[in-house]
CSV table of C-alpha atoms and ligand atoms in Angstrom, one decimal:
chain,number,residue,atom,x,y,z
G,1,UNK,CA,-39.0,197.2,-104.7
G,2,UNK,CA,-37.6,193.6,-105.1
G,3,UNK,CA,-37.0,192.4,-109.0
G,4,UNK,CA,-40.8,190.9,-110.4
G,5,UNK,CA,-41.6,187.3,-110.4
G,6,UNK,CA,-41.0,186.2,-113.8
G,7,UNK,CA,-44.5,185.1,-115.4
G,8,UNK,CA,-45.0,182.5,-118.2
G,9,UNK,CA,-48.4,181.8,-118.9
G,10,UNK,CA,-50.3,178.9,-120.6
G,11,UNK,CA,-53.7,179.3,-122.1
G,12,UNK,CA,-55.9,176.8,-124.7
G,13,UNK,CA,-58.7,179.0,-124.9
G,14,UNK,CA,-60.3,182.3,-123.9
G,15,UNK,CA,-57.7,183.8,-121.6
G,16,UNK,CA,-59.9,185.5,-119.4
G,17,UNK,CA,-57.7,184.7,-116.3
G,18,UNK,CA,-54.6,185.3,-118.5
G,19,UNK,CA,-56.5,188.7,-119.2
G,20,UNK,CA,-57.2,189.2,-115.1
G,21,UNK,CA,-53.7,188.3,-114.4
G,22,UNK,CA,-52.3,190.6,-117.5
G,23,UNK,CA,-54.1,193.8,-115.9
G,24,UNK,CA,-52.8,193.3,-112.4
G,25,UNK,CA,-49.5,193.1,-113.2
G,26,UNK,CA,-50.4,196.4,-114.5
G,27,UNK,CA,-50.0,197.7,-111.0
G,28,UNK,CA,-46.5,199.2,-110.4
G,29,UNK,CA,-46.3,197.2,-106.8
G,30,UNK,CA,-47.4,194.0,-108.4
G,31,UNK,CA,-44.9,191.3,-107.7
G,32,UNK,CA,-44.9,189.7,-111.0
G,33,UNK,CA,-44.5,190.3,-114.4
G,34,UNK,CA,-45.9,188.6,-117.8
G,35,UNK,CA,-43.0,187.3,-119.7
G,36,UNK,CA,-44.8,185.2,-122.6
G,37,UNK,CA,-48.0,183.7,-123.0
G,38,UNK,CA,-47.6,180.5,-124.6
G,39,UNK,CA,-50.8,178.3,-126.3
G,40,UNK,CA,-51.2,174.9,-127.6
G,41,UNK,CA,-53.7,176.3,-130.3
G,42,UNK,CA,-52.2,179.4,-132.7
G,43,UNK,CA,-56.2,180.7,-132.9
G,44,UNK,CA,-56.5,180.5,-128.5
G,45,UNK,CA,-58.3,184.0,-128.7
G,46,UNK,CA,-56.2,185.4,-125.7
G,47,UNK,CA,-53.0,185.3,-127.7
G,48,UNK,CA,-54.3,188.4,-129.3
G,49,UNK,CA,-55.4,189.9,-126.4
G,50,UNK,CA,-52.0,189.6,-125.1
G,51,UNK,CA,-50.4,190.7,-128.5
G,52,UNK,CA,-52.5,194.3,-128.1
G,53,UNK,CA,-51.2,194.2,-124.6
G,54,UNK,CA,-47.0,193.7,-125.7
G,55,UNK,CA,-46.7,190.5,-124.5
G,56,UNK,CA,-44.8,187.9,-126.4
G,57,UNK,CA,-46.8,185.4,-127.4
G,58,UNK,CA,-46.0,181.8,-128.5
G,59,UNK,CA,-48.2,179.1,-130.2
G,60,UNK,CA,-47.4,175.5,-131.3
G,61,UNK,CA,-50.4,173.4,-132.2
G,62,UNK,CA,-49.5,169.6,-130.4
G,63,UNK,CA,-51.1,168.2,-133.4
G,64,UNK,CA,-48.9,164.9,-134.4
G,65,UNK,CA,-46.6,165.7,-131.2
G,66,UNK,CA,-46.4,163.2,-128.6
G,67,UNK,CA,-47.4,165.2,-125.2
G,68,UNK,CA,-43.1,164.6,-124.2
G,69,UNK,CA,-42.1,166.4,-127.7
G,70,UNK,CA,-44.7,169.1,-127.4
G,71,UNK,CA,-44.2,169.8,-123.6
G,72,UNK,CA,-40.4,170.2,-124.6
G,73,UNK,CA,-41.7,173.1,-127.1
G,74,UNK,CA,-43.7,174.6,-124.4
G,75,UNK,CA,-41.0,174.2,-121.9
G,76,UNK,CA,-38.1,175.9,-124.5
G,77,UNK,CA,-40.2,179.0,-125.1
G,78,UNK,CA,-41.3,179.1,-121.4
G,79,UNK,CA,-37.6,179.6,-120.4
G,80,UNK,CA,-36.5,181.2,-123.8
G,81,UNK,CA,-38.8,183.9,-122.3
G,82,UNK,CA,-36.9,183.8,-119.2
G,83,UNK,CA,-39.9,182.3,-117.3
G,84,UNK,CA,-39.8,181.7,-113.0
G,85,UNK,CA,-42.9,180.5,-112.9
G,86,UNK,CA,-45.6,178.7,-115.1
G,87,UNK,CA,-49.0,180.0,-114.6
G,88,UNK,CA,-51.9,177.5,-116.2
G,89,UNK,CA,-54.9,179.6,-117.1
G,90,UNK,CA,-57.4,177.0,-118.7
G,91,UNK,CA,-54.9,175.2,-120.4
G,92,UNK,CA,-56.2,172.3,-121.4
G,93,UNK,CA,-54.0,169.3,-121.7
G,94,UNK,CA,-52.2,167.1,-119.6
G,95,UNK,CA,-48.9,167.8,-119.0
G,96,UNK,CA,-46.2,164.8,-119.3
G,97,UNK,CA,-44.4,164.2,-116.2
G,98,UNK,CA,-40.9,165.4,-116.7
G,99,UNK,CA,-42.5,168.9,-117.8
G,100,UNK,CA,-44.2,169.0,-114.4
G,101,UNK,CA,-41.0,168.2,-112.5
G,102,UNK,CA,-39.3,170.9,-113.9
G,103,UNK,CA,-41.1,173.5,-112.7
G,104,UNK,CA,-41.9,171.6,-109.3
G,105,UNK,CA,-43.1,174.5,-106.9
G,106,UNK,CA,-42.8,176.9,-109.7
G,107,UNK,CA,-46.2,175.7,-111.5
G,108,UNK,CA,-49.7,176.8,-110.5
G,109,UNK,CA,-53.5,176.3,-111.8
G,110,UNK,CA,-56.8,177.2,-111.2
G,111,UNK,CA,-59.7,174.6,-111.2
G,112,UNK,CA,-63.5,176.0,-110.8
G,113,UNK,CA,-64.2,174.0,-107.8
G,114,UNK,CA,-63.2,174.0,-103.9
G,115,UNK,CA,-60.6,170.9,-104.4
G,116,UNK,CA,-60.2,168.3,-103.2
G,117,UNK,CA,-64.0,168.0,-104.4
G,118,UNK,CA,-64.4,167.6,-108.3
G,119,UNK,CA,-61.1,167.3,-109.7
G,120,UNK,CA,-61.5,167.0,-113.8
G,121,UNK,CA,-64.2,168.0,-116.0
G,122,UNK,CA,-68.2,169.3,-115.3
G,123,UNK,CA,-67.4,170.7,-111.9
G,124,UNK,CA,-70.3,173.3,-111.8
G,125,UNK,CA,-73.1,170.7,-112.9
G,126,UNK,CA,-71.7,167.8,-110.5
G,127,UNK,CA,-71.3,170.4,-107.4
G,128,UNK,CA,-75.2,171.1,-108.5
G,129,UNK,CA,-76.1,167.8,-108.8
G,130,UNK,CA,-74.3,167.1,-105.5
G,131,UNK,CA,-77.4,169.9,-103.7
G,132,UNK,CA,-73.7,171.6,-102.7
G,133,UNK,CA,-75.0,174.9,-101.3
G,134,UNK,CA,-71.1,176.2,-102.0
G,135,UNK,CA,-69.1,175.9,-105.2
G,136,UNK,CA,-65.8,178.2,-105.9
G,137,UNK,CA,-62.6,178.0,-107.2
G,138,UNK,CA,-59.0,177.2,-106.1
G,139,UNK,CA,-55.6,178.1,-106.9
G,140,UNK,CA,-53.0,175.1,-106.6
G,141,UNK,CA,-49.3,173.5,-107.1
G,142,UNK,CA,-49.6,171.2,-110.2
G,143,UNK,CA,-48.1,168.1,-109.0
G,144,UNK,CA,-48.3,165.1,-111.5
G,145,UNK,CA,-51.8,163.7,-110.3
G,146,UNK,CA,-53.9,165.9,-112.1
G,147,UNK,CA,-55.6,168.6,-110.2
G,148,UNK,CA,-54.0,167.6,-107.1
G,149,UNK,CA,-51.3,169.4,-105.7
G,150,UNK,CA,-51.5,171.5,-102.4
G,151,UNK,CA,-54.2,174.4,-102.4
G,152,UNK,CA,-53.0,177.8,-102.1
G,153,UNK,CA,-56.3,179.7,-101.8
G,154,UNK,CA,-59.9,179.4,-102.8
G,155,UNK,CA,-63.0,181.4,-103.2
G,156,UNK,CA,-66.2,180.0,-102.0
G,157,UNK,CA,-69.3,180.7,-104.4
G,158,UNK,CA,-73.0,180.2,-103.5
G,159,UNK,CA,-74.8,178.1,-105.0
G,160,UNK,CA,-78.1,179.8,-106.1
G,161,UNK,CA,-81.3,178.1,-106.0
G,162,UNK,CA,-82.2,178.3,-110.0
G,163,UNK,CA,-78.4,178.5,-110.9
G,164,UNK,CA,-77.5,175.8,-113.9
G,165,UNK,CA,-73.9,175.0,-114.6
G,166,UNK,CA,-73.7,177.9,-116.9
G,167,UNK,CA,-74.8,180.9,-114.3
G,168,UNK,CA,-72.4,179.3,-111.8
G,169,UNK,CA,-69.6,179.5,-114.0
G,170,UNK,CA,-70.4,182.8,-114.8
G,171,UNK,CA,-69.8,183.8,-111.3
G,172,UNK,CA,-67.1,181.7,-110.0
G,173,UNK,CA,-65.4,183.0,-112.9
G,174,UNK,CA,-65.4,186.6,-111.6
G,175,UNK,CA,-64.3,185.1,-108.2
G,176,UNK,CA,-61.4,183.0,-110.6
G,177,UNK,CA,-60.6,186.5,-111.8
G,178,UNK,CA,-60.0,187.8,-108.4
G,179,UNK,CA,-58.3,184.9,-106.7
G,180,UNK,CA,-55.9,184.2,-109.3
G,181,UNK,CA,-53.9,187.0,-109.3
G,182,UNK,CA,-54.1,187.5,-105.2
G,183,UNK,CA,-53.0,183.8,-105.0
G,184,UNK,CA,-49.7,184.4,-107.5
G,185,UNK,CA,-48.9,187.3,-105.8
G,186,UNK,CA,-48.9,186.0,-102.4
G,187,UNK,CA,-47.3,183.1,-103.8
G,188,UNK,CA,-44.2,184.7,-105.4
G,189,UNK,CA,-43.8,186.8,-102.8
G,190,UNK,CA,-43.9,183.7,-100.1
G,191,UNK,CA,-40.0,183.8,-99.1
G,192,UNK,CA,-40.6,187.4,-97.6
G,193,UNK,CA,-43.5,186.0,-95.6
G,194,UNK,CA,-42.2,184.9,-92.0
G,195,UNK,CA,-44.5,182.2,-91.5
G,196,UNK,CA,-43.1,180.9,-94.3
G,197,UNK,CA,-39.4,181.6,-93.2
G,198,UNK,CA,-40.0,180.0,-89.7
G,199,UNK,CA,-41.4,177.2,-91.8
G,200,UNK,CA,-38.1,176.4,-93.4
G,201,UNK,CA,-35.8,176.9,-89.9
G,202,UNK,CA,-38.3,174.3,-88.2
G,203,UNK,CA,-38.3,171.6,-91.0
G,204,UNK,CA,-34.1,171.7,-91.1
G,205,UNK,CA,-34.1,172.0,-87.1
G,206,UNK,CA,-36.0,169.1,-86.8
G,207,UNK,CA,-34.5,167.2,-89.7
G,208,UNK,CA,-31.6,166.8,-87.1
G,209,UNK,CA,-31.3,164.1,-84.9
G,210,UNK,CA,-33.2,164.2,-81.7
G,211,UNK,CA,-34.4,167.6,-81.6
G,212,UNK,CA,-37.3,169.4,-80.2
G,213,UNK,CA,-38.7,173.2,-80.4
G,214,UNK,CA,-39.4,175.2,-77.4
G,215,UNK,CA,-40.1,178.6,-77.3
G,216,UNK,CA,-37.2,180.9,-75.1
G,217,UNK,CA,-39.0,184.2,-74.3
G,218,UNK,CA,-41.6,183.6,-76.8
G,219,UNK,CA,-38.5,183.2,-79.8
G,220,UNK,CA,-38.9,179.9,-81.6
G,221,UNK,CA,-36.5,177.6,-80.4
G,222,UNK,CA,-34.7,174.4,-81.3
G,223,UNK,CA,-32.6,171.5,-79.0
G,224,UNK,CA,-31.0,168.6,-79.2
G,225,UNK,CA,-31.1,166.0,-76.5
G,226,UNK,CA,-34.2,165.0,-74.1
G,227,UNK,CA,-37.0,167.3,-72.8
G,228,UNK,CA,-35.4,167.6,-69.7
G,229,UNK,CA,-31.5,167.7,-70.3
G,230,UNK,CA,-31.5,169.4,-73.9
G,231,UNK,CA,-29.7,171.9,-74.8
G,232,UNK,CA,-30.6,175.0,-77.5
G,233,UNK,CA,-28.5,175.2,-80.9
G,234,UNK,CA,-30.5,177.5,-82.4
G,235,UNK,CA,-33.0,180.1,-82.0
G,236,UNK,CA,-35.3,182.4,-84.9
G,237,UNK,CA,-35.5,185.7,-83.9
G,238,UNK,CA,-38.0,188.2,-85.4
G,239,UNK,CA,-38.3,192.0,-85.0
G,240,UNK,CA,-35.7,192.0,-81.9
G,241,UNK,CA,-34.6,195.1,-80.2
G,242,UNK,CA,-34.8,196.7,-83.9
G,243,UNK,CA,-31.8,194.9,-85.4
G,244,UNK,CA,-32.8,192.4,-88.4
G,245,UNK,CA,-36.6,192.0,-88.8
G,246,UNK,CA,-35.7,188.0,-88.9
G,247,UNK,CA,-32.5,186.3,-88.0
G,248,UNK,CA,-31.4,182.5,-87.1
G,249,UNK,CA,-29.6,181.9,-84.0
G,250,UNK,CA,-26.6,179.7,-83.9
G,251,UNK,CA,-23.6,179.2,-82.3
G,252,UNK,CA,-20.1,179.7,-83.4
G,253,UNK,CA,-16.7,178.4,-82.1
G,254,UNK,CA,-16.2,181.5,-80.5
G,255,UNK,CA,-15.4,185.3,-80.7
G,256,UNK,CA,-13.1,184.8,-82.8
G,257,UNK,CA,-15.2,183.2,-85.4
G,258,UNK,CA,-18.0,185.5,-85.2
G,259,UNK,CA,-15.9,188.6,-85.4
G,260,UNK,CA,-14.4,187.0,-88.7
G,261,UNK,CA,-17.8,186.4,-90.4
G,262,UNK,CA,-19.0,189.3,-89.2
G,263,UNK,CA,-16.2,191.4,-91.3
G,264,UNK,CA,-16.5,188.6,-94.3
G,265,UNK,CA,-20.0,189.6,-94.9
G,266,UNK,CA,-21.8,191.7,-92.4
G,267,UNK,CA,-24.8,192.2,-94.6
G,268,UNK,CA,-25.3,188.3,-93.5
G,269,UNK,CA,-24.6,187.7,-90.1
G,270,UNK,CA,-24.2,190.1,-87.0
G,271,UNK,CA,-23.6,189.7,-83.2
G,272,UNK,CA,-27.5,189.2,-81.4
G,273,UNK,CA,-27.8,191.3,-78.8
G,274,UNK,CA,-27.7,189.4,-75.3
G,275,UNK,CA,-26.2,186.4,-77.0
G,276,UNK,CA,-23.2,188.0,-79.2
G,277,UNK,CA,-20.9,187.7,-75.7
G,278,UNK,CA,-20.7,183.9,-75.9
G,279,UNK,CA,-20.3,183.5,-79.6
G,280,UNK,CA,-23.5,183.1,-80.6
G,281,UNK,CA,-24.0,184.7,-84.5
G,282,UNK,CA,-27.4,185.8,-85.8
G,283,UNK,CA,-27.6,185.2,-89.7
G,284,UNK,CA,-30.2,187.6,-91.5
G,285,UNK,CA,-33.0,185.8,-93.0
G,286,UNK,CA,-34.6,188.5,-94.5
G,287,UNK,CA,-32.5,189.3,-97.1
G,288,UNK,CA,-34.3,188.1,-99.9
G,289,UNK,CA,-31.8,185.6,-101.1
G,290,UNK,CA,-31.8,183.4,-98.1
G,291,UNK,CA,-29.4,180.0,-99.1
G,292,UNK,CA,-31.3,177.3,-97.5
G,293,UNK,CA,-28.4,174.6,-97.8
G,294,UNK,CA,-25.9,177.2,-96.3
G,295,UNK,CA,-29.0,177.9,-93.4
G,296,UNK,CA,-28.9,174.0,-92.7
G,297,UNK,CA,-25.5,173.5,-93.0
G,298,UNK,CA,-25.6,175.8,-89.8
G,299,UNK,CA,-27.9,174.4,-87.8
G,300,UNK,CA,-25.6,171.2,-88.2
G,301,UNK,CA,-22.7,172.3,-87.4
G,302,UNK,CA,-24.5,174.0,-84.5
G,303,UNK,CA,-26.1,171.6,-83.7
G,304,UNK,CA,-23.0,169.3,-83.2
G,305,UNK,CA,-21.4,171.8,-81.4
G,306,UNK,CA,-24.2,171.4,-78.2
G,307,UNK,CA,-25.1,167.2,-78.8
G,308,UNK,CA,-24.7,164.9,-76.7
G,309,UNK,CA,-21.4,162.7,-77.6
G,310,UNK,CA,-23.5,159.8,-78.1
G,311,UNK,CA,-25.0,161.6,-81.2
G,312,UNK,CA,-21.5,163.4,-82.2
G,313,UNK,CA,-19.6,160.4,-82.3
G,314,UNK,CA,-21.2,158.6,-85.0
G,315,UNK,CA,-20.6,161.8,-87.1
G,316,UNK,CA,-17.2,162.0,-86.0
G,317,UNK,CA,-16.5,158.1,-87.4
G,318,UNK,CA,-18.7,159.2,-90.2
G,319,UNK,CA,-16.4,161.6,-91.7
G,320,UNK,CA,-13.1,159.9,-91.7
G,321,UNK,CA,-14.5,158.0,-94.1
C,1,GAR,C1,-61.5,178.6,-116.1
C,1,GAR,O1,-62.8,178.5,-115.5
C,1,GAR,C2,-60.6,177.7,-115.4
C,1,GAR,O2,-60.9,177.5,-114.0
C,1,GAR,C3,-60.9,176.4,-116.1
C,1,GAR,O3,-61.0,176.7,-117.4
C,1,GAR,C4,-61.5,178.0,-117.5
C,1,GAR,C5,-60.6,178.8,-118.4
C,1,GAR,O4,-61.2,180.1,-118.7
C,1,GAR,N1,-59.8,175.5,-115.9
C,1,GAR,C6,-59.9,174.2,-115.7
C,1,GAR,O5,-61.0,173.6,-115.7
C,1,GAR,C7,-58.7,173.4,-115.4
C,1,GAR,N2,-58.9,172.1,-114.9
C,1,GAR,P1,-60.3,181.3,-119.3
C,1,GAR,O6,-59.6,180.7,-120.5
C,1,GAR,O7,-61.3,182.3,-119.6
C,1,GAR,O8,-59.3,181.7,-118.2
């Protein structure tokens, strides 16, 4: 099994979804790993919890701290600890900007309502209020607006007739418990999802100038140039004629040039079937360690190598320069 997600959580209080998340990483096929729970508050009653479980445990009270100086405490320990990721499990306090771009895409939370509705405080008694007939709980990116960033999952809860904010808690915080960890796993475990690879060949593909995708025997694929005259540069192959479960598709110089990267690292790249002939080179994206610049410095190139000269030639005065 690939190396665990490294897992640093924060907690103010009660830990009960530190506690969820704690047991399922239990599980030997878990993806991640607890690597520190960290508090603002030394008496947080899950810091104990996670002592009697051998977790490390860090507290610094942010008492007299400006939130910059005590984020920077946080932050030390976090990656001290040798923290991936930074897990927020009812911590409460704001975190300072600069904290939160550091760990930009590497920072969830989970907020008991279905966001974007009730972002802040009293979200069970203002869904109520609201006659919502659902309530729930989502698991998100923590961007700098607070409860904001993209939604990774939720849980709908019903709403029951006689429920007061108290007995809804009570059960979105069973569906909190059971959400939370789902959500991290899938999440740290994203770059071996293919959706999520075919995600990241479109968005460079298309970065390029004048480029379209259109599928070529049901493959994903990319060109440069108009509908009608355009040519392919690159191509995402999945499951094919059992060679690579997922490859990119992009041309080389030649023979010659696939041959030589093919004996430089042949983990990487190998020779597509029904393509190797003309030089085409299929560059494994399934590997686990995937370099995204090095995948998008291949479309370019590729990319160049089919464009029209109207589109190569700026590049070409570009780069004497
Ligand atoms: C949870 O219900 C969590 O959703 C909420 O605090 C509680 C913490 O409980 N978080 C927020 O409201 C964040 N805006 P726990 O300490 O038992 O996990």
């Amino acid at each position: 099994m690939a190396e665990k997600a490294k897992i640093g959580i924060m907690i103010s209080g009660r830990g009960s979804n530190m506690a969820a998340l704690v047991y399922a990483a239990k599980a030997r096929d878990c993806p991640f790993e607890i690597v520190l729970v960290a508090s603002n508050d030394p008496q947080a009653a899950g810091l104990s919890l996670a002592e009697a479980e051998g977790i490390a445990t860090f507290a610094h009270p942010h008492k007299g701290l400006t939130r910059e100086a005590h984020d920077a405490i946080m932050h030390d320990a976090l990656v001290g600890a040798g923290a991936e990721y930074v897990v927020l499990a009812g911590y409460m306090r704001i975190l300072s900007d600069s904290f939160v771009d550091h760990w930009t895409d590497c920072m969830l939370n989970i907020h008991p309502s279905l966001l974007p509705l009730y972002k802040g405080v009293d979200t069970y008694q203002r869904a109520i209020d609201a006659g919502d007939k659902m309530a729930g709980c989502s698991v998100h990116l923590v961007t700098p607006e607070l409860d904001d960033g993209p939604v990774l999952a939720q849980t709908e809860v019903a709403i029951l007739p006689d429920d007061d904010a108290d007995s809804l808690a009570g059960r979105i915080l069973i569906a909190e418990h059971q959400l939370y960890p789902r959500a991290l796993a899938q999440y740290v475990t994203r770059e071996a999802d293919p959706d999520w690879i075919l995600a990241q060949v479109r968005q460079r593909a298309l970065a390029l100038d004048e480029t379209h995708e259109r599928a070529s025997f049901g493959a994903p694929g990319w060109r440069v140039g108009s509908e009608t005259t355009g040519k392919y540069f690159a191509y995402f192959a999945q499951s094919h004629h059992g060679e690579a479960s997922m490859a990119l598709l992009v041309k080389t110089t030649g023979l010659d040039e696939q041959t030589a990267l093919i004996d430089a690292d042949p983990d990487l790249y190998y020779a597509p079937k029904f393509y190797g002939k003309s030089g085409w080179i299929a560059i494994r994206l399934d590997t686990g360690r995937t370099d995204w610049d090095h995948v998008a410095d291949w479309l370019g190139k590729s990319w160049r190598m089919v464009a029209p000269r109207r589109l190569t030639r700026m590049i070409e005065i570009a780069d004497q320069f």
